[in-house]
Protein backbone atom coordinates (compact mmCIF):
# COMPACT_ATOMS: atom_id res chain seq x y z
CA MET A 1 -195.55 142.81 14.89
CA GLN A 2 -197.14 141.21 11.85
CA GLY A 3 -196.20 144.17 9.64
CA LEU A 4 -192.45 143.46 9.82
CA PRO A 5 -192.61 139.89 8.41
CA THR A 6 -194.92 141.10 5.63
CA PHE A 7 -192.54 143.96 4.84
CA LEU A 8 -189.53 141.61 4.73
CA LEU A 9 -191.44 139.18 2.51
CA CYS A 10 -192.29 142.01 0.09
CA ILE A 11 -188.63 143.08 -0.04
CA LEU A 12 -187.48 139.50 -0.79
CA LEU A 13 -190.10 139.04 -3.51
CA TYR A 14 -189.29 142.40 -5.10
CA SER A 15 -185.55 141.71 -5.17
CA GLY A 16 -186.14 138.30 -6.77
CA PHE A 17 -188.34 139.73 -9.52
CA SER A 18 -186.06 142.68 -10.20
CA ASP A 19 -183.10 140.33 -10.79
CA ALA A 20 -185.19 138.27 -13.20
CA PHE A 21 -185.82 141.25 -15.49
CA ARG A 22 -182.25 142.52 -15.80
CA LYS A 23 -180.92 143.02 -19.30
CA GLN A 24 -178.68 140.11 -20.24
CA GLY A 25 -176.61 139.47 -23.34
CA VAL A 26 -173.64 137.71 -24.84
CA ALA A 27 -171.19 139.00 -27.43
CA VAL A 28 -168.61 137.17 -29.54
CA ARG A 29 -165.79 138.96 -31.30
CA GLY A 30 -163.49 137.45 -33.89
CA VAL A 31 -163.38 134.01 -35.44
CA ASP A 32 -165.00 131.14 -33.58
CA PRO A 33 -162.16 128.61 -33.21
CA ASP A 34 -162.78 124.97 -34.09
CA ASP A 35 -163.08 122.48 -31.26
CA THR A 36 -161.56 119.00 -31.45
CA LEU A 37 -164.39 116.78 -30.27
CA ASP A 38 -162.58 113.43 -30.33
CA GLU A 39 -159.38 111.72 -31.52
CA GLN A 40 -159.01 107.96 -31.82
CA ARG A 41 -156.66 105.30 -33.15
CA THR A 42 -157.64 101.92 -34.47
CA ASN A 43 -157.53 98.92 -32.19
CA GLU A 44 -155.73 95.67 -33.04
CA LEU A 45 -158.61 94.72 -35.36
CA GLY A 46 -158.46 98.02 -37.24
CA MET A 47 -161.71 99.30 -35.75
CA PHE A 48 -162.40 102.69 -34.21
CA GLN A 49 -165.30 104.77 -32.92
CA VAL A 50 -165.51 108.54 -32.52
CA SER A 51 -168.04 110.69 -30.71
CA GLY A 52 -168.10 114.14 -29.19
CA THR A 53 -170.26 117.00 -27.99
CA THR A 54 -169.84 120.73 -27.65
CA ARG A 55 -171.83 123.77 -26.60
CA GLU A 56 -171.90 126.51 -29.22
CA LEU A 57 -173.88 129.66 -29.84
CA THR A 58 -173.94 128.94 -33.57
CA PRO A 59 -174.61 125.69 -35.46
CA ILE A 60 -171.60 123.37 -35.71
CA ASP A 61 -170.15 122.03 -38.97
CA PRO A 62 -168.64 118.66 -38.00
CA VAL A 63 -165.65 117.47 -40.04
CA LEU A 64 -164.00 114.03 -39.93
CA TYR A 65 -160.31 113.75 -40.88
CA ILE A 66 -158.80 110.30 -41.41
CA TRP A 67 -155.02 109.78 -41.67
CA HIS A 68 -153.52 106.46 -42.64
CA GLU A 69 -150.06 104.99 -43.01
CA CYS A 70 -149.60 102.38 -45.72
CA ARG A 71 -147.09 99.69 -44.94
CA ASP A 72 -145.56 99.40 -48.39
CA GLU A 73 -142.69 97.22 -47.20
CA GLN A 74 -145.07 94.33 -46.45
CA ASN A 75 -146.10 92.20 -49.43
CA VAL A 76 -149.57 90.74 -49.32
CA SER A 77 -149.60 87.10 -50.48
């Protein structure tokens, strides 16, 4: 009677270890598209804050683009 639980325990342990040693891999084909991490507009005081995260297989090259619209019709006194 004690042999059956021991046998089942051995089967469970063996199946757990065999799954741990399977060959695993990841492949990427083509260009890695850029991810937009954050987009913001200024508040009423003209202030803004950006932040973002991503998960990548390769190092990221962060880029910050800033667009502005000048209000030429307003004269500053």
